[in-house]
Amino acid sequence: MGNRIRVYVDKNKCIGSTTCIYYAAQTFTLDSEGKSTVVNVDGNDSNKIQEAADSCPINAITIVKDE
């Protein structure tokens, strides 16, 4: 079985730039406040989710890998 990941968005830091959605649209969406939120961790492969986190201009996305 592969490693699972947990993905968190720091709502206090998020500026709603949507770069995470560009890279992983099946995982992220904007909430009613225009902040990124995780909707489906299994929506994209982990490489796409990592790209999304790396693209965040203010590093509001954290990925935790479960061993």
mmCIF file with all atom_site columns, C-alpha atoms in Angstrom:
data_model
loop_
_atom_site.group_PDB
_atom_site.id
_atom_site.type_symbol
_atom_site.label_atom_id
_atom_site.label_alt_id
_atom_site.label_comp_id
_atom_site.label_asym_id
_atom_site.label_entity_id
_atom_site.label_seq_id
_atom_site.pdbx_PDB_ins_code
_atom_site.Cartn_x
_atom_site.Cartn_y
_atom_site.Cartn_z
_atom_site.occupancy
_atom_site.B_iso_or_equiv
_atom_site.pdbx_formal_charge
_atom_site.auth_seq_id
_atom_site.auth_comp_id
_atom_site.auth_asym_id
_atom_site.auth_atom_id
_atom_site.pdbx_PDB_model_num
ATOM 1  C CA . MET A 1 1  ? 0.000   0.000  0.000   1.00 0.00 ? 1  MET A CA 1
ATOM 2  C CA . GLY A 1 2  ? 1.358   3.467  -0.916  1.00 0.00 ? 2  GLY A CA 1
ATOM 3  C CA . ASN A 1 3  ? 2.010   6.278  1.484   1.00 0.00 ? 3  ASN A CA 1
ATOM 4  C CA . ARG A 1 4  ? -0.972  8.499  2.211   1.00 0.00 ? 4  ARG A CA 1
ATOM 5  C CA . ILE A 1 5  ? -0.760  12.256 2.544   1.00 0.00 ? 5  ILE A CA 1
ATOM 6  C CA . ARG A 1 6  ? -2.670  14.853 4.475   1.00 0.00 ? 6  ARG A CA 1
ATOM 7  C CA . VAL A 1 7  ? -2.967  18.337 3.034   1.00 0.00 ? 7  VAL A CA 1
ATOM 8  C CA . TYR A 1 8  ? -3.649  21.506 5.014   1.00 0.00 ? 8  TYR A CA 1
ATOM 9  C CA . VAL A 1 9  ? -4.258  25.100 3.946   1.00 0.00 ? 9  VAL A CA 1
ATOM 10 C CA . ASP A 1 10 ? -3.460  27.862 6.435   1.00 0.00 ? 10 ASP A CA 1
ATOM 11 C CA . LYS A 1 11 ? -6.531  30.087 6.012   1.00 0.00 ? 11 LYS A CA 1
ATOM 12 C CA . ASN A 1 12 ? -4.773  32.942 7.847   1.00 0.00 ? 12 ASN A CA 1
ATOM 13 C CA . LYS A 1 13 ? -2.067  33.015 5.177   1.00 0.00 ? 13 LYS A CA 1
ATOM 14 C CA . CYS A 1 14 ? -4.036  32.096 2.038   1.00 0.00 ? 14 CYS A CA 1
ATOM 15 C CA . ILE A 1 15 ? -4.589  35.011 -0.360  1.00 0.00 ? 15 ILE A CA 1
ATOM 16 C CA . GLY A 1 16 ? -6.721  33.100 -2.861  1.00 0.00 ? 16 GLY A CA 1
ATOM 17 C CA . SER A 1 17 ? -4.229  33.279 -5.717  1.00 0.00 ? 17 SER A CA 1
ATOM 18 C CA . THR A 1 18 ? -5.691  30.044 -7.204  1.00 0.00 ? 18 THR A CA 1
ATOM 19 C CA . THR A 1 19 ? -2.316  28.640 -8.277  1.00 0.00 ? 19 THR A CA 1
ATOM 20 C CA . CYS A 1 20 ? -3.091  25.500 -6.269  1.00 0.00 ? 20 CYS A CA 1
ATOM 21 C CA . ILE A 1 21 ? -6.282  25.056 -8.259  1.00 0.00 ? 21 ILE A CA 1
ATOM 22 C CA . TYR A 1 22 ? -4.366  25.473 -11.501 1.00 0.00 ? 22 TYR A CA 1
ATOM 23 C CA . TYR A 1 23 ? -2.043  22.597 -10.591 1.00 0.00 ? 23 TYR A CA 1
ATOM 24 C CA . ALA A 1 24 ? -4.494  20.339 -8.719  1.00 0.00 ? 24 ALA A CA 1
ATOM 25 C CA . ALA A 1 25 ? -8.086  21.320 -9.497  1.00 0.00 ? 25 ALA A CA 1
ATOM 26 C CA . GLN A 1 26 ? -9.498  18.025 -8.238  1.00 0.00 ? 26 GLN A CA 1
ATOM 27 C CA . THR A 1 27 ? -7.926  18.589 -4.815  1.00 0.00 ? 27 THR A CA 1
ATOM 28 C CA . PHE A 1 28 ? -8.370  22.321 -4.152  1.00 0.00 ? 28 PHE A CA 1
ATOM 29 C CA . THR A 1 29 ? -11.190 24.815 -4.545  1.00 0.00 ? 29 THR A CA 1
ATOM 30 C CA . LEU A 1 30 ? -11.999 28.255 -3.154  1.00 0.00 ? 30 LEU A CA 1
ATOM 31 C CA . ASP A 1 31 ? -14.385 28.540 -0.237  1.00 0.00 ? 31 ASP A CA 1
ATOM 32 C CA . SER A 1 32 ? -16.997 31.255 0.274   1.00 0.00 ? 32 SER A CA 1
ATOM 33 C CA . GLU A 1 33 ? -14.303 33.600 1.630   1.00 0.00 ? 33 GLU A CA 1
ATOM 34 C CA . GLY A 1 34 ? -12.123 33.177 -1.462  1.00 0.00 ? 34 GLY A CA 1
ATOM 35 C CA . LYS A 1 35 ? -9.586  31.041 0.401   1.00 0.00 ? 35 LYS A CA 1
ATOM 36 C CA . SER A 1 36 ? -8.239  27.736 -0.847  1.00 0.00 ? 36 SER A CA 1
ATOM 37 C CA . THR A 1 37 ? -9.634  24.618 0.736   1.00 0.00 ? 37 THR A CA 1
ATOM 38 C CA . VAL A 1 38 ? -8.942  20.917 0.291   1.00 0.00 ? 38 VAL A CA 1
ATOM 39 C CA . VAL A 1 39 ? -11.907 19.050 -1.181  1.00 0.00 ? 39 VAL A CA 1
ATOM 40 C CA . ASN A 1 40 ? -10.398 15.703 -2.172  1.00 0.00 ? 40 ASN A CA 1
ATOM 41 C CA . VAL A 1 41 ? -6.882  14.554 -1.307  1.00 0.00 ? 41 VAL A CA 1
ATOM 42 C CA . ASP A 1 42 ? -7.312  11.614 -3.677  1.00 0.00 ? 42 ASP A CA 1
ATOM 43 C CA . GLY A 1 43 ? -8.436  13.889 -6.521  1.00 0.00 ? 43 GLY A CA 1
ATOM 44 C CA . ASN A 1 44 ? -4.947  14.346 -7.934  1.00 0.00 ? 44 ASN A CA 1
ATOM 45 C CA . ASP A 1 45 ? -1.779  12.308 -7.631  1.00 0.00 ? 45 ASP A CA 1
ATOM 46 C CA . SER A 1 46 ? 0.662   13.365 -4.944  1.00 0.00 ? 46 SER A CA 1
ATOM 47 C CA . ASN A 1 47 ? 3.067   14.906 -7.482  1.00 0.00 ? 47 ASN A CA 1
ATOM 48 C CA . LYS A 1 48 ? 0.369   17.318 -8.683  1.00 0.00 ? 48 LYS A CA 1
ATOM 49 C CA . ILE A 1 49 ? -0.537  18.195 -5.107  1.00 0.00 ? 49 ILE A CA 1
ATOM 50 C CA . GLN A 1 50 ? 3.140   18.833 -4.347  1.00 0.00 ? 50 GLN A CA 1
ATOM 51 C CA . GLU A 1 51 ? 3.346   21.100 -7.423  1.00 0.00 ? 51 GLU A CA 1
ATOM 52 C CA . ALA A 1 52 ? 0.321   22.980 -6.142  1.00 0.00 ? 52 ALA A CA 1
ATOM 53 C CA . ALA A 1 53 ? 1.902   23.444 -2.710  1.00 0.00 ? 53 ALA A CA 1
ATOM 54 C CA . ASP A 1 54 ? 5.208   24.524 -4.244  1.00 0.00 ? 54 ASP A CA 1
ATOM 55 C CA . SER A 1 55 ? 3.406   27.057 -6.447  1.00 0.00 ? 55 SER A CA 1
ATOM 56 C CA . CYS A 1 56 ? 1.682   28.799 -3.536  1.00 0.00 ? 56 CYS A CA 1
ATOM 57 C CA . PRO A 1 57 ? 3.185   32.297 -3.443  1.00 0.00 ? 57 PRO A CA 1
ATOM 58 C CA . ILE A 1 58 ? 2.958   32.548 0.340   1.00 0.00 ? 58 ILE A CA 1
ATOM 59 C CA . ASN A 1 59 ? 3.492   28.875 1.301   1.00 0.00 ? 59 ASN A CA 1
ATOM 60 C CA . ALA A 1 60 ? 0.056   28.402 2.821   1.00 0.00 ? 60 ALA A CA 1
ATOM 61 C CA . ILE A 1 61 ? -0.157  24.708 1.911   1.00 0.00 ? 61 ILE A CA 1
ATOM 62 C CA . THR A 1 62 ? 1.374   21.995 4.080   1.00 0.00 ? 62 THR A CA 1
ATOM 63 C CA . ILE A 1 63 ? 1.656   18.349 3.070   1.00 0.00 ? 63 ILE A CA 1
ATOM 64 C CA . VAL A 1 64 ? 2.180   15.674 5.702   1.00 0.00 ? 64 VAL A CA 1
ATOM 65 C CA . LYS A 1 65 ? 3.153   12.194 4.505   1.00 0.00 ? 65 LYS A CA 1
ATOM 66 C CA . ASP A 1 66 ? 1.846   9.326  6.611   1.00 0.00 ? 66 ASP A CA 1
ATOM 67 C CA . GLU A 1 67 ? 4.353   6.509  6.922   1.00 0.00 ? 67 GLU A CA 1
#
